[in-house]
Short mmCIF file of C-alpha atoms in Angstrom, two decimals:
data_model
loop_
_atom_site.label_atom_id
_atom_site.label_comp_id
_atom_site.label_asym_id
_atom_site.label_seq_id
_atom_site.Cartn_x
_atom_site.Cartn_y
_atom_site.Cartn_z
CA MET A 52 22.17 -4.46 17.01
CA ASN A 53 22.25 -0.37 17.70
CA THR A 54 20.01 1.19 20.28
CA PRO A 55 19.66 3.95 21.53
CA THR A 56 21.65 5.69 24.18
CA ALA A 57 20.61 9.10 26.34
CA PRO A 58 22.81 11.85 26.39
CA LEU A 59 24.65 11.05 29.55
CA PRO A 60 25.17 13.55 31.91
CA PRO A 61 27.66 16.66 32.25
CA THR A 62 30.39 15.09 34.71
CA ARG A 63 33.20 17.03 36.63
CA ARG A 64 36.86 16.92 35.92
CA ALA A 65 39.28 16.26 38.30
CA PRO A 66 42.45 19.48 39.65
CA ASP A 67 44.01 17.21 36.78
CA GLY A 68 41.70 17.56 33.89
CA THR A 69 40.74 13.94 34.23
CA ALA A 70 37.31 12.94 33.02
CA GLY A 71 36.35 12.25 36.52
CA HIS A 72 32.62 10.47 38.18
CA ALA A 73 29.85 10.57 36.40
CA LEU A 74 28.31 12.73 38.30
CA PRO A 75 25.90 14.71 37.73
CA LEU A 76 26.22 19.08 38.45
CA PRO A 77 24.44 20.92 40.24
CA ALA A 78 21.41 23.56 39.16
CA ILE A 79 22.78 26.01 38.75
CA ASP A 80 20.22 29.79 38.67
CA ARG A 81 21.24 31.27 36.01
CA HIS A 82 21.88 35.04 36.78
CA ALA A 83 22.67 38.76 34.26
CA LEU A 84 23.00 42.68 35.57
CA LEU A 85 22.58 45.42 33.36
CA ALA A 86 23.08 48.82 35.18
CA LEU A 87 22.17 52.52 33.37
CA PRO A 88 20.93 55.37 32.77
CA ALA A 89 16.94 55.82 33.53
CA GLN A 90 16.61 57.52 30.54
CA ALA A 91 13.69 56.44 27.81
CA ARG A 92 16.27 55.94 24.99
CA GLN A 93 17.74 53.08 26.57
CA VAL A 94 15.04 51.13 27.00
CA PRO A 95 15.70 49.45 23.63
CA GLU A 96 19.19 48.30 25.17
CA VAL A 97 17.29 46.57 28.32
CA ARG A 98 14.92 44.95 25.16
CA HIS A 99 18.37 44.41 23.54
CA PHE A 100 19.36 42.76 26.51
CA ILE A 101 16.43 40.57 27.24
CA THR A 102 16.25 38.91 24.04
CA ALA A 103 19.91 38.10 24.10
CA HIS A 104 19.91 36.11 27.66
CA THR A 105 16.57 34.41 27.24
CA LEU A 106 17.65 33.21 23.80
CA HIS A 107 21.36 31.79 24.89
CA TRP A 108 19.02 30.63 27.97
CA GLY A 109 17.12 28.81 25.47
CA LEU A 110 13.40 30.10 26.74
CA PRO A 111 10.34 29.55 24.11
CA LYS A 112 9.89 32.38 21.74
CA GLU A 113 6.67 32.81 23.78
CA ASP A 114 8.18 33.32 27.09
CA GLN A 115 10.60 35.62 25.61
CA GLU A 116 8.43 38.06 24.12
CA ARG A 117 6.16 38.31 27.12
CA ALA A 118 9.98 38.76 29.26
CA GLU A 119 10.53 41.54 26.31
CA LEU A 120 7.19 43.22 27.14
CA ILE A 121 7.73 43.11 30.83
CA GLY A 122 11.53 44.01 30.79
CA SER A 123 10.77 47.52 28.50
CA GLU A 124 7.41 48.27 30.25
CA LEU A 125 9.35 48.65 34.00
CA ALA A 126 12.32 50.41 32.27
CA ALA A 127 10.19 52.63 30.17
CA ASN A 128 8.49 53.47 33.36
CA ALA A 129 11.96 53.50 36.52
CA ALA A 130 12.85 56.48 33.31
CA ARG A 131 10.17 58.20 33.66
CA HIS A 132 10.03 58.42 36.57
CA GLY A 133 13.14 60.76 37.04
CA ARG A 134 15.34 57.96 38.94
CA SER A 135 19.90 58.62 37.75
CA ASP A 136 20.34 54.80 37.19
CA MET A 137 18.31 51.53 36.48
CA SER A 138 19.45 48.06 36.79
CA VAL A 139 17.34 45.34 35.03
CA HIS A 140 18.72 42.13 36.78
CA LEU A 141 17.58 38.44 34.89
CA THR A 142 17.23 34.86 36.83
CA MET A 143 17.08 31.73 35.51
CA THR A 144 15.74 29.85 38.07
CA ALA A 145 14.65 25.61 36.50
CA SER A 146 11.42 26.88 35.80
CA THR A 147 10.87 30.47 36.32
CA LEU A 148 12.12 34.01 35.02
CA HIS A 149 12.75 36.85 37.40
CA ILE A 150 13.19 39.92 36.21
CA GLU A 151 13.78 42.91 38.19
CA VAL A 152 13.99 46.56 37.86
CA THR A 153 15.73 48.59 40.17
CA ASP A 154 15.95 52.50 40.14
CA THR A 155 17.81 54.63 42.17
CA GLY A 156 18.47 58.61 43.02
CA PRO A 157 16.82 61.43 44.61
CA PRO A 158 13.51 61.17 43.47
CA PRO A 159 12.14 63.64 40.79
CA LEU A 160 11.46 67.53 41.75
CA PRO A 161 8.11 68.36 41.65
CA TYR A 162 6.93 69.69 38.61
CA GLY A 163 3.56 70.21 39.38
CA LEU A 164 2.70 69.22 34.94
CA PRO A 165 -0.34 67.47 34.79
CA PRO A 166 -0.53 63.57 34.11
CA PRO A 167 -0.26 62.35 30.62
CA SER A 168 -4.07 61.86 29.11
CA PRO A 169 -5.09 57.72 28.93
CA GLY A 170 -4.70 57.80 26.14
CA GLU A 171 -0.98 58.97 25.58
CA SER A 172 0.15 56.15 27.86
CA GLY A 173 -0.37 54.88 31.70
CA ARG A 174 -0.67 51.18 30.72
CA GLY A 175 2.46 49.97 30.88
CA LEU A 176 2.51 48.01 35.14
CA HIS A 177 -1.39 46.93 34.23
CA LEU A 178 0.30 45.01 31.40
CA VAL A 179 2.69 43.75 33.31
CA ALA A 180 0.59 42.87 35.43
CA LEU A 181 -1.46 40.89 32.80
CA THR A 182 1.07 38.89 31.23
CA ALA A 183 3.93 38.54 34.18
CA ASP A 184 2.56 35.39 36.46
CA GLU A 185 3.90 37.05 39.35
CA PHE A 186 4.31 40.80 39.66
CA HIS A 187 5.10 42.88 43.14
CA ILE A 188 6.07 46.38 43.30
CA SER A 189 8.68 47.97 46.77
CA ARG A 190 9.10 51.11 47.64
CA ARG A 191 13.02 52.02 48.60
CA LYS A 192 14.73 54.35 50.88
CA GLU A 193 17.48 54.51 47.39
CA GLY A 194 14.15 54.56 44.59
CA TRP A 195 12.11 51.58 43.39
CA ARG A 196 12.20 47.82 42.68
CA THR A 197 9.63 46.11 40.79
CA HIS A 198 9.92 42.37 40.22
CA ALA A 199 8.18 40.40 37.62
CA ALA A 200 7.93 36.52 37.05
CA VAL A 201 7.49 33.99 33.54
CA ASN A 202 7.26 30.18 35.00
CA THR A 203 8.28 28.69 31.83
CA HIS A 204 10.62 25.41 30.84
CA PRO A 205 13.44 25.81 28.37
CA THR A 206 12.73 24.36 25.14
CA SER A 207 16.70 23.05 24.30
CA HIS A 208 19.91 22.46 26.23
CA ALA A 209 21.85 23.45 22.96
CA ARG A 210 23.00 27.28 23.24
CA PRO A 211 24.28 29.89 21.28
CA ALA A 212 28.43 29.80 22.88
CA SER A 213 26.82 33.78 23.82
CA PRO A 214 24.28 35.92 24.54
CA GLN A 215 26.30 38.46 22.18
CA GLN A 216 26.41 36.11 19.03
CA ALA A 217 22.35 35.19 19.70
CA ALA A 218 21.83 39.30 18.81
#
């Protein structure tokens, strides 16, 4: 009689390469970091970076889309406000994707331009606040840090071999 069996947990290997005891591997947070110039033309690169990693990490499609929107808006905001560099840091814990965008460099020079009209822009951080499960902004000596979190559960353990192949 064939009885279905559950998949075996990952095991550690002994230093000589032979199978060791069937001990579960510790849960490991996943991290990804992208550093680039704080320019509007870099926002699609940020979106691609987030898409590739959330797909690779097995997030459900709806959470991938939320993460793409959040990351794009945070990167656009960092680029718009004149910092020289920005970084996008993704951290996936057991059930939460953290998206952090920081910008660095000297403050932008005051040009005295009027703010854009309400119809053109200015809604990005509001969209992030509505879309994310958590959202924080903090001023730092060297720039700004924005953090958003998306509560999720990965749907699959089967992942592409690398984020580059997922794209």
